Coordinates of C-alpha atoms and ligand atoms in Angstrom, one line a residue:
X1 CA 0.0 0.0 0.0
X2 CA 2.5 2.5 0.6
X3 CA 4.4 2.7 -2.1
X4 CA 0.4 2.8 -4.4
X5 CA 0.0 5.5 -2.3
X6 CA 3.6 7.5 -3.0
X7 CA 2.7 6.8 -6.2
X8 CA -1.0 8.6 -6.5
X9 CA 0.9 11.7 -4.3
X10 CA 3.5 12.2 -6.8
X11 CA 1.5 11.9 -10.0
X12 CA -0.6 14.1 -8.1
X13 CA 2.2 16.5 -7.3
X14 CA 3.0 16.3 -11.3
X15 CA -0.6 17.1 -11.8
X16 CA -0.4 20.3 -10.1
X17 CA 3.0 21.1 -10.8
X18 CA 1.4 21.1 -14.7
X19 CA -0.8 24.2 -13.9
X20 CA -3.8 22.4 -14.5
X21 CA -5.0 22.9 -11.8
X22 CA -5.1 27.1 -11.4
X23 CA -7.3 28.6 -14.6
X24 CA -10.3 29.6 -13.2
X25 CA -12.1 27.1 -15.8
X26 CA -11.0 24.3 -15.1
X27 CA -12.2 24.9 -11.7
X28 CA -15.2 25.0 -12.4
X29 CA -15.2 22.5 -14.9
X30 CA -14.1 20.1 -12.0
X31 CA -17.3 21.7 -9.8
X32 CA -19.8 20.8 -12.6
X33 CA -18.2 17.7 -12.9
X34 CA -18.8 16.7 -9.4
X35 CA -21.9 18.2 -9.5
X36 CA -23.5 15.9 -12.4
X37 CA -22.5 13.3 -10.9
X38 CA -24.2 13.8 -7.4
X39 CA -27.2 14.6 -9.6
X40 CA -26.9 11.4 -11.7
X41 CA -25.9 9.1 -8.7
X42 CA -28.4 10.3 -6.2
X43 CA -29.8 6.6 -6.7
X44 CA -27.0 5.0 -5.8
X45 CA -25.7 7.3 -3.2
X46 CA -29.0 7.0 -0.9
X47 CA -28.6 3.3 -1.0
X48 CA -25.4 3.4 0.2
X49 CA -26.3 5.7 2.7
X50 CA -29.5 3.9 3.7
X51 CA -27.1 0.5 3.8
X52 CA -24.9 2.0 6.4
X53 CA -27.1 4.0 8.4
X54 CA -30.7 3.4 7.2
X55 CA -30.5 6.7 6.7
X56 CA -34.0 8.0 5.7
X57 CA -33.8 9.6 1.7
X58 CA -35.3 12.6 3.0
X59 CA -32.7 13.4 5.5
X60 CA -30.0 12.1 3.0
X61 CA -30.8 14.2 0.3
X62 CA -31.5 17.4 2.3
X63 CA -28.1 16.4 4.5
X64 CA -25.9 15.2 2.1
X65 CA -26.6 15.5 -1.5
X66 CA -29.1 18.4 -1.5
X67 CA -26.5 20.0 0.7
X68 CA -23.7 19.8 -1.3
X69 CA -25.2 20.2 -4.6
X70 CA -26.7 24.0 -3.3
X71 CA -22.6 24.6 -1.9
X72 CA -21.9 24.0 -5.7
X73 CA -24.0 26.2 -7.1
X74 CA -23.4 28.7 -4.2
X75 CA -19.0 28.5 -5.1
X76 CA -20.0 28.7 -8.8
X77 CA -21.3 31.9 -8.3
X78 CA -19.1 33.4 -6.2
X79 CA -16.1 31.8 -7.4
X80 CA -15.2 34.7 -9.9
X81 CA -15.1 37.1 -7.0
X82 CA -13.4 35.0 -4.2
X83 CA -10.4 34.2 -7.0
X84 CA -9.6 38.0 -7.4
X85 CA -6.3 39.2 -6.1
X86 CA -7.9 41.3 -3.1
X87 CA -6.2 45.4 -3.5
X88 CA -5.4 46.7 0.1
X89 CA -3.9 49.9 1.0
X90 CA 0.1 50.6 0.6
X91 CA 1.9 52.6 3.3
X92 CA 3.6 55.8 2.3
X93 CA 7.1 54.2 3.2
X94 CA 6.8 52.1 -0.1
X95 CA 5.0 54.3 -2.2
X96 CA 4.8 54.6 -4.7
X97 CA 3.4 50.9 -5.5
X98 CA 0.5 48.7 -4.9
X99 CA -0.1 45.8 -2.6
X100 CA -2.4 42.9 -2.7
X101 CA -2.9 39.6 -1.7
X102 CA -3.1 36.2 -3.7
X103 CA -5.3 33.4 -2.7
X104 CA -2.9 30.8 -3.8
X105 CA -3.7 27.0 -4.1
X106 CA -2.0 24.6 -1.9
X107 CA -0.8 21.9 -3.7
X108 CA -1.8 18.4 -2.9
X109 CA -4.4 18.2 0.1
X110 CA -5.7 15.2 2.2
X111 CA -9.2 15.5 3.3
X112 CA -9.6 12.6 6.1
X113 CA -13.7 12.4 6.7
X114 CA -15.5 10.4 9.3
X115 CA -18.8 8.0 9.3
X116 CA -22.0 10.2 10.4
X117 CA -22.7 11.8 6.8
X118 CA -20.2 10.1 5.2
X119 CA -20.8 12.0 1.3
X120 CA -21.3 15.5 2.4
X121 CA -18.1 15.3 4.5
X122 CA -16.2 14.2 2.3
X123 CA -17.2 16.1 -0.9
X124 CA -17.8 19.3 0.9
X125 CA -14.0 19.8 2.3
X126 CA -13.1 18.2 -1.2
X127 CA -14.9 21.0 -3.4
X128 CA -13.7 23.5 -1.9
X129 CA -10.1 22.2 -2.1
X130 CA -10.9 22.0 -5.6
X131 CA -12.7 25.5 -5.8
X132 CA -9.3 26.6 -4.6
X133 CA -7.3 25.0 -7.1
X134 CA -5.5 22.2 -5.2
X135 CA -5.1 18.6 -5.9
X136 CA -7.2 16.1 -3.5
X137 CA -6.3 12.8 -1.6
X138 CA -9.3 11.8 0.1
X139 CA -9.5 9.2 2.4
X140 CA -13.1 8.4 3.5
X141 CA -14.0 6.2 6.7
X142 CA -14.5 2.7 6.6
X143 CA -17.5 2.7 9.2
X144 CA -19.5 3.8 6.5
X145 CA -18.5 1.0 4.0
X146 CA -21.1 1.2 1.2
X147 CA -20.8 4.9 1.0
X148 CA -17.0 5.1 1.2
X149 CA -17.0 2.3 -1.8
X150 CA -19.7 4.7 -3.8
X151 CA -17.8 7.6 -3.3
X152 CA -14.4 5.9 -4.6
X153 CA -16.6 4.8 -7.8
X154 CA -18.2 8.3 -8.2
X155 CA -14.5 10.0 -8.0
X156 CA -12.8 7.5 -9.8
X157 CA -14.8 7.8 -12.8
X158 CA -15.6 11.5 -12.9
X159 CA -11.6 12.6 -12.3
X160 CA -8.5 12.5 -13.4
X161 CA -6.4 10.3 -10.3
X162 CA -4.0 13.4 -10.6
X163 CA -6.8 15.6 -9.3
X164 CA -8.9 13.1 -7.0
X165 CA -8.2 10.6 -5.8
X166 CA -9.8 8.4 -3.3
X167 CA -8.1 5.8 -0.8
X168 CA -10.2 3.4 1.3
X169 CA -9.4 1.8 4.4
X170 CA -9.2 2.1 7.9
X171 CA -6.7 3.9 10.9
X172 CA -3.8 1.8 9.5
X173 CA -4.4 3.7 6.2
X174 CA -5.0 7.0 7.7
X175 CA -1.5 6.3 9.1
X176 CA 0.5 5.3 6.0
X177 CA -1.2 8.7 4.7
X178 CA -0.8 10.6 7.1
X179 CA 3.0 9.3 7.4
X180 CA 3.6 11.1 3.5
X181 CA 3.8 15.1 3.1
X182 CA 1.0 16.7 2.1
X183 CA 0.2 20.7 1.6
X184 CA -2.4 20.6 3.8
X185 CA -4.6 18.1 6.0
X186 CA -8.0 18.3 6.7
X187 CA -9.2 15.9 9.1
X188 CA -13.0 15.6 10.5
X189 CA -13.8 13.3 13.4
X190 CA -13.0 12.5 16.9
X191 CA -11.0 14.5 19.2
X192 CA -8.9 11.3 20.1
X193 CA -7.8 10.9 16.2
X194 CA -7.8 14.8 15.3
X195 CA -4.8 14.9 18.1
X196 CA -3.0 11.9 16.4
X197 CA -3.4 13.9 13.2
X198 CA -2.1 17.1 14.7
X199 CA 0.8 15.6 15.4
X200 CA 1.4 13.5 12.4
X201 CA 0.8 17.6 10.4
X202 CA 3.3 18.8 12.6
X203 CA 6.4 16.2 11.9
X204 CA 5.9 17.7 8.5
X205 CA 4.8 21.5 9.3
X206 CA 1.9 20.6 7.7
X207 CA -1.3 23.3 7.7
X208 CA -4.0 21.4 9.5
X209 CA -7.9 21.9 9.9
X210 CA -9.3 20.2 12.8
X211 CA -13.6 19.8 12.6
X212 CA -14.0 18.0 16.1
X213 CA -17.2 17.3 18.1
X214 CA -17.9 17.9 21.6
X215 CA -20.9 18.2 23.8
X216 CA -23.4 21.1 22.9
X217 CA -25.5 22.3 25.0
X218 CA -28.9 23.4 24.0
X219 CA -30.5 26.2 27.0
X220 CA -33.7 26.4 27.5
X221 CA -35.5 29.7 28.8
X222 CA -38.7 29.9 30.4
X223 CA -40.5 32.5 28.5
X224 CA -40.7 30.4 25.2
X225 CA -44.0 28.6 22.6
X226 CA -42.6 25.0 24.0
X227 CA -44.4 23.3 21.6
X228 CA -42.5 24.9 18.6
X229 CA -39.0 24.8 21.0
X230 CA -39.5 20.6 21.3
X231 CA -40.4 20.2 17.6
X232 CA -37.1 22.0 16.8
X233 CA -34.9 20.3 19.7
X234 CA -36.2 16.5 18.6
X235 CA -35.5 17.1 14.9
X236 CA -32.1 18.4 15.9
X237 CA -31.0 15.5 18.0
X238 CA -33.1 13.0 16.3
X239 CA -32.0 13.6 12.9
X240 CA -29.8 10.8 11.6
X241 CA -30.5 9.1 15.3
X242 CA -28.7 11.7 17.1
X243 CA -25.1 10.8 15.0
X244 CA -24.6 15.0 13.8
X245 CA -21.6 16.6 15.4
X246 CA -23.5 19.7 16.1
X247 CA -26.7 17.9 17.6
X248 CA -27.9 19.2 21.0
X249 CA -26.0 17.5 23.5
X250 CA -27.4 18.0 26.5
X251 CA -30.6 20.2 27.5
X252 CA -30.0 22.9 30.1
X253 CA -34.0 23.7 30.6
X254 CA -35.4 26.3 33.2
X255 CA -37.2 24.8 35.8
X256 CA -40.1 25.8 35.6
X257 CA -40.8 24.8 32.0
X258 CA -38.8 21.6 32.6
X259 CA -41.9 19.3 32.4
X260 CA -43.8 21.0 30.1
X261 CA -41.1 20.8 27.6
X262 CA -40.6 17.0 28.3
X263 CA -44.2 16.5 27.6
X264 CA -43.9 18.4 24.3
X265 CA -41.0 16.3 23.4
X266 CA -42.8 13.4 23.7
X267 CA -45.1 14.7 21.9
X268 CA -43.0 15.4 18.8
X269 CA -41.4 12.6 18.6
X270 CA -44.6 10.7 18.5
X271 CA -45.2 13.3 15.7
X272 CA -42.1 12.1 13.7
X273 CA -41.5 8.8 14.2
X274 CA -44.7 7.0 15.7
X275 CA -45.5 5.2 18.6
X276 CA -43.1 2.5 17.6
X277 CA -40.1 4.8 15.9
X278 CA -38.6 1.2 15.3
X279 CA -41.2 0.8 12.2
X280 CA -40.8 4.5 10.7
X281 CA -39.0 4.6 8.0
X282 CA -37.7 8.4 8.9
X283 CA -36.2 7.2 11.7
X284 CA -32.1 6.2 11.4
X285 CA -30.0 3.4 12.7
X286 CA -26.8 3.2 14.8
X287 CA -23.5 3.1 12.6
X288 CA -22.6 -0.1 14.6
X289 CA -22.8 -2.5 16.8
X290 CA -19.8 -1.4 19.1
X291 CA -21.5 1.9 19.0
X292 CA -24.8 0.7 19.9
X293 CA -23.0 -0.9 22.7
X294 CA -21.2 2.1 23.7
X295 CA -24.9 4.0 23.9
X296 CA -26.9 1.3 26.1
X297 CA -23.8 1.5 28.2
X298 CA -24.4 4.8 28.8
X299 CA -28.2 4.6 29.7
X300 CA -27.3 1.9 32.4
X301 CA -29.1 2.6 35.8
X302 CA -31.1 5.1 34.3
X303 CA -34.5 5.9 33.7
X304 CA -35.6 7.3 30.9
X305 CA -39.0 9.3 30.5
X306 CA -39.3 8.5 26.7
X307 CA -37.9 5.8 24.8
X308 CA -35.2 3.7 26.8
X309 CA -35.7 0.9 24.2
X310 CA -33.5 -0.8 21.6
X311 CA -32.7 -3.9 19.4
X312 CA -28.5 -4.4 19.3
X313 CA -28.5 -6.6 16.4
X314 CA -31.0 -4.1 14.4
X315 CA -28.7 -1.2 15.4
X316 CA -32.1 0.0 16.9
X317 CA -31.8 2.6 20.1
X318 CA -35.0 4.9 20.4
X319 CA -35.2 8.5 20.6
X320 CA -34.4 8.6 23.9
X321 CA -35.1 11.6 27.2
X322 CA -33.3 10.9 30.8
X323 CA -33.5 13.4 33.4
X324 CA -30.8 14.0 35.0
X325 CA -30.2 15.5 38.3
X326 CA -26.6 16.3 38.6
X327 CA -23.5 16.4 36.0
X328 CA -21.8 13.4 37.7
X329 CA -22.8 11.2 35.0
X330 CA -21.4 9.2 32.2
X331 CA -24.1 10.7 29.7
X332 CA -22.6 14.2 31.1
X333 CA -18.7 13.5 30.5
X334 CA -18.2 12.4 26.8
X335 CA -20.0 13.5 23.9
X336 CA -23.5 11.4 23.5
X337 CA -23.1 10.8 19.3
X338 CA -26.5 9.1 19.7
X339 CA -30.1 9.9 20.4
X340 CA -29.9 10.2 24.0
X341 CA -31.0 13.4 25.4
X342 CA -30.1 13.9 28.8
X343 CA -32.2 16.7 30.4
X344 CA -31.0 18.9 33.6
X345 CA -33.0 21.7 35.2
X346 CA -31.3 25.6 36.1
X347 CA -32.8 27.6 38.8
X348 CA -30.8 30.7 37.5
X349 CA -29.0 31.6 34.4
X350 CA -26.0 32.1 36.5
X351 CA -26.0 28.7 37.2
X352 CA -26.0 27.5 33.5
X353 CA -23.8 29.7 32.2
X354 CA -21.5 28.6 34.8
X355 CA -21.8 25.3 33.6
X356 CA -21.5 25.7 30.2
X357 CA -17.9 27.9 31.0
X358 CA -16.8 24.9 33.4
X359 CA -16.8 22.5 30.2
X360 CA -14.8 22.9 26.7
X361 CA -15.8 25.0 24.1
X362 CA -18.7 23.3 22.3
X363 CA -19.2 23.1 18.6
X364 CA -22.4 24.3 18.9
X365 CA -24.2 25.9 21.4
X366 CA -28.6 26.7 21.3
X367 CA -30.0 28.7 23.5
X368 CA -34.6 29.2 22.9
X369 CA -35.4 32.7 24.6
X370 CA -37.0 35.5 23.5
X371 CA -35.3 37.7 25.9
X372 CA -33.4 40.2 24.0
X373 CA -30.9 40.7 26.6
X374 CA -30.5 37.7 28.1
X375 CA -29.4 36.5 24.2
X376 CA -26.6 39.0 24.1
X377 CA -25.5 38.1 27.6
X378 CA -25.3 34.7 26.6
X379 CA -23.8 35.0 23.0
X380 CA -21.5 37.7 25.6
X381 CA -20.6 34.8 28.5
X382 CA -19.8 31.5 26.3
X383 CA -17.4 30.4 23.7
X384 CA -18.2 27.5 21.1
X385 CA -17.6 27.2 17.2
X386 CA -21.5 28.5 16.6
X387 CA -24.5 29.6 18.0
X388 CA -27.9 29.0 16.5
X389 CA -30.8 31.0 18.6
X390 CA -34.3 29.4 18.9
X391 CA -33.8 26.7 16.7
X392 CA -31.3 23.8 16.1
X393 CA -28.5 23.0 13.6
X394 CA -30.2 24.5 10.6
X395 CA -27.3 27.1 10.9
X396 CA -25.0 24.8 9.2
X397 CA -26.4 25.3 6.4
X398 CA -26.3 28.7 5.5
X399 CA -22.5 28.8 3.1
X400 CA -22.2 32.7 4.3
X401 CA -21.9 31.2 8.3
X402 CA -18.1 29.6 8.5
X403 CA -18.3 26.1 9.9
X404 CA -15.9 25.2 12.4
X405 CA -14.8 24.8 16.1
X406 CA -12.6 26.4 18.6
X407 CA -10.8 25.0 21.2
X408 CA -11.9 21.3 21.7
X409 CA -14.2 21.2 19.2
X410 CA -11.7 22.4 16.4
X411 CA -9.5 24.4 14.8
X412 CA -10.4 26.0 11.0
X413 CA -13.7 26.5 9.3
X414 CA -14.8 25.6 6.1
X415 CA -18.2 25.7 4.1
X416 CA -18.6 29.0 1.1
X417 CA -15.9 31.9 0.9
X418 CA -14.5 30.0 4.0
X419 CA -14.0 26.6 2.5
X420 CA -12.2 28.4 -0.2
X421 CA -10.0 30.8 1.7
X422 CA -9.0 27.4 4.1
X423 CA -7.8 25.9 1.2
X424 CA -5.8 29.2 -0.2
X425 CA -2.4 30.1 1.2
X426 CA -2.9 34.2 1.1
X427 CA -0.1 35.1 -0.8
X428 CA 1.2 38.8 0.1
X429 CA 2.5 40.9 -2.6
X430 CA 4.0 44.3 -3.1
X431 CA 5.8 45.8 -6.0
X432 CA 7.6 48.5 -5.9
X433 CA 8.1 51.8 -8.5
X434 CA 11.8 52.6 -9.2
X435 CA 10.4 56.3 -9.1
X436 CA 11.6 57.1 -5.8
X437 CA 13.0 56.4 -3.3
X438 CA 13.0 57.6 0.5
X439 CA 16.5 58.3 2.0
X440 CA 15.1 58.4 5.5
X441 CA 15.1 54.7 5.6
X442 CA 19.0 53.5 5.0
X443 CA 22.3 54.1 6.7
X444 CA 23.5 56.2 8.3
X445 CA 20.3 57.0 9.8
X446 CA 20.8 61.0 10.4
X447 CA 16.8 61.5 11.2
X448 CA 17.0 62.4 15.7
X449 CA 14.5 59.5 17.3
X450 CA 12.3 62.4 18.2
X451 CA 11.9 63.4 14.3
X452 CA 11.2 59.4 13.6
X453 CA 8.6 59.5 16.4
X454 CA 6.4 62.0 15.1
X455 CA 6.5 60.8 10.8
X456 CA 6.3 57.3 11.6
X457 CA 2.5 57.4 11.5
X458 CA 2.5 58.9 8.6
X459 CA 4.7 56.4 6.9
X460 CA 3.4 53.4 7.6
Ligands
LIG501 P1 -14.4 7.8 12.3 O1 -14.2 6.6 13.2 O2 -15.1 7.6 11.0 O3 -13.0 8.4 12.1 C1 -12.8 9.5 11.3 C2 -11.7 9.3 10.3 O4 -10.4 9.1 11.0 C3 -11.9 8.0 9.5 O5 -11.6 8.3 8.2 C4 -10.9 7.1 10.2 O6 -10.4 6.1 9.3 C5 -9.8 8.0 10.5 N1 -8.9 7.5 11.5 C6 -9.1 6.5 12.5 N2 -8.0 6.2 13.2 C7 -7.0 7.1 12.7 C8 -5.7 7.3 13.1 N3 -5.1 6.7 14.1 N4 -5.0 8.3 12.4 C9 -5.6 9.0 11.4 N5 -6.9 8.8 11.0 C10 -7.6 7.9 11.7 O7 -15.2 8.8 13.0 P2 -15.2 9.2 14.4 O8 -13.9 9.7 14.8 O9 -15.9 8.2 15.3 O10 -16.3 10.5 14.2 C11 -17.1 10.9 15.2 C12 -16.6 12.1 15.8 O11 -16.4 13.1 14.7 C13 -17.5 12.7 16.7 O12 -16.8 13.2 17.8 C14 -18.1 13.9 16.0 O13 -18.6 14.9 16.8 C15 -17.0 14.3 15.1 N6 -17.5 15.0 13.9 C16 -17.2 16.3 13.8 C17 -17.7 17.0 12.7 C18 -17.4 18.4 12.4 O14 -17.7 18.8 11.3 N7 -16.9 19.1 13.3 C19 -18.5 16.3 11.7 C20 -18.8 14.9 12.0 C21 -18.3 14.3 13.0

């Protein structure tokens, strides 16, 4: 394997060492490209997906291919604009001459995507390497099997291996590629891995993005419509059976709406998925067994108020609510990845937001409240890769809101004008006039310090 995969880096690093790569059309060529073919593979695509997660075609479309095919259209427009050498100001010192900066492809990229939408995390990182003008090593996960193998089949035949190029297999495969040089790495997954891959970036002073998870927390005000608040917070952490990276975590719920909200989430769930959510067909299944195991683990010696149930060798775990009545809990230490909600009740905001600060920086963090203030003192108070107010992970989809993490939950964004400027070293350029020249500035430096102190604002 590792010398097939030297092999696809350098004829990839001859690819881009051709040029090919830079004119704006063939960018875009490579976009349209990759855009038929999510359009003519739809079919083929959802099966995968609904072979490896049962994934529901409604949720797949709108969260994987639908997703990625509006991204497309979104970088084809703005492409021309995002490409232009951006003018900035030039200080006197160096006039006269111009400055500007050059978003400048990479080179040869690995894109390293996990299991929970295995096509839109892959191809969305991918196009906007591409939209950039780099070369692309992608090396999908192999808990998703079918979709990793559709993905190879869709990239294979729809690029040149000297632009894409897709390598399956598992953490001993990350390794080997992550043991070569690349340009630039971006990994999405675990925080455990995205460490391992830090480090492997660093042996080579690689640039690395880091798109991590983490537990988000999801606060709940009193003064809210409860019904609309539980229809939004069970499609959040329901969707794709709680396996999103920016699904509500944990519910942080004022007490005194506390059981009027659980009683509307029951409610909704009923709603979506039936009395028996094991028979909908909307409803997803767990990626695997080991992670089915890892969730009933979790729910030991609880109680739940809905749900509870599940079928190991179906993959089966219902939409799930516990109570909780203090932080010291298993559910309340590692990120859930599942569709387990575990609910704990706040006398006072203090109290909250002195939880929320006591823990890493989320990915995500939801607050429902109509309070003006309280909003600002919030978005004021906490730290997390985004904020989505009243409503639930729906603000990953708008491409003019950079994706990303900070602290714990990652390093880097991604998604629109971000995606593309991730995947752009920024180039700085300034050319100079022979006109004239300043003596001020060279040996021997006559100008007293005091003189200095006064033009230096004007000169730079
Ligand atoms: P995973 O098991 O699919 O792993 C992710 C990728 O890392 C895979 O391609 C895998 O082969 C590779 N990998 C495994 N071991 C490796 C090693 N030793 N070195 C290098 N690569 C290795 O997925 P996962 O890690 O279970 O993903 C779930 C996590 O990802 C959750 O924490 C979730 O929150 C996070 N996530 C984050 C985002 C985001 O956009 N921030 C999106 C989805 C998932």
């Amino acid at each position: 394997m590792t010398d097939r995969i030297s092999e696809i880096i350098s004829g990839q690093r001859e690819y881009f060492a051709s040029g090919k790569t830079r004119p704006p059309a063939e960018r875009w060529a490579a976009l349209r490209a990759l855009r038929s073919a999510l359009v003519e593979r739809e079919p083929e695509l959802l099966a995968a997906l609904a072979e490896d997660l049962a994934k529901p075609a409604a949720e797949a479309y709108l969260s994987e291919i639908g997703l990625l095919v509006r991204e497309i259209d979104y970088v084809l427009k703005r492409l021309p604009l995002w490409i232009r050498p951006r003018r900035v100001r030039t200080p006197l010192l160096s006039r006269p001459g111009s400055s500007r900066i050059i978003f400048e492809p990479y080179g040869v990229v690995l894109v390293i995507a996990p299991w929970n939408y295995p096509i839109q995390l892959s191809l969305s990182p991918l196009l906007a390497a591409l939209a950039a003008g780099n070369c692309v090593v992608l090396k999908p996960s192999e808990n998703a099997p079918a979709s990793s193998r559709a993905l190879a089949r869709l990239l294979h035949e729809t690029f040149d291996p000297g632009l894409v190029k897709t390598v399956e297999g598992g953490s001993d495969t990350a390794r080997e590629l992550l043991g070569e040089k690349f340009d630039y790495i971006f990994y999405t997954g675990s925080k455990r891995v995205g460490k391992l891959v830090l480090k492997a970036a660093a042996e080579n002073l690689t640039p690395a993005t880091l798109e991590l998870g983490g537990k988000n927390p999801c606060l709940v005000d009193r003064d809210i419509p409860v019904k609309t608040a539980a229809r939004r917070i069970a499609w959040g952490k329901f969707f794709n059976a709680g396996q999103t990276c920016v699904a509500p975590d944990y519910l942080l719920v004022h007490r005194e709406v506390r059981d009027e909200l659980t009683a509307a989430l029951r409610e909704a769930i009923e709603e979506f998925y039936g009395p028996e959510p094991e028979k909908s067909p909307d409803y997803a299944r767990i990626v695997n067994r080991d992670h089915h195991r890892r969730l009933a683990g979790m729910l030991q010696g609880l109680r739940p108020v809905i749900g509870g149930g599940g079928d190991e060798s179906r993959r089966y775990l219902a939409p799930t609510v516990v109570p909780l009545d203090s932080t010291e809990h298993p559910l309340m230490e590692e990120e859930i990845f599942g569709p387990i909600l575990p609910v704990l009740a706040y006398r006072d905001l203090e109290e909250a937001l002195a939880l929320i600060a006591g823990r890493p920086r989320p990915l995500a963090l939801y607050l429902f409240s109509r309070d003006r203030r309280l909003r600002r003192r919030v978005l004021r108070e906490t730290s997390s890769g985004s904020v989505c107010v009243n409503d639930t992970v729906s603000q990953i989809i708008n491409p003019e809101l950079p994706f990303g993490g900070v602290g714990e939950s990652g390093m880097g964004a991604y998604h629109g004008q971000a995606g593309f400027e991730t995947f752009s070293h920024k180039k700085s350029v300034m050319v100079r006039s022979f006109r004239f020249d300043l003596k001020l500035r060279y040996p021997p430096y006559r100008s007293p310090l005091k003189v200095l102190r006064k033009i230096t604002r004007f000169l730079f």
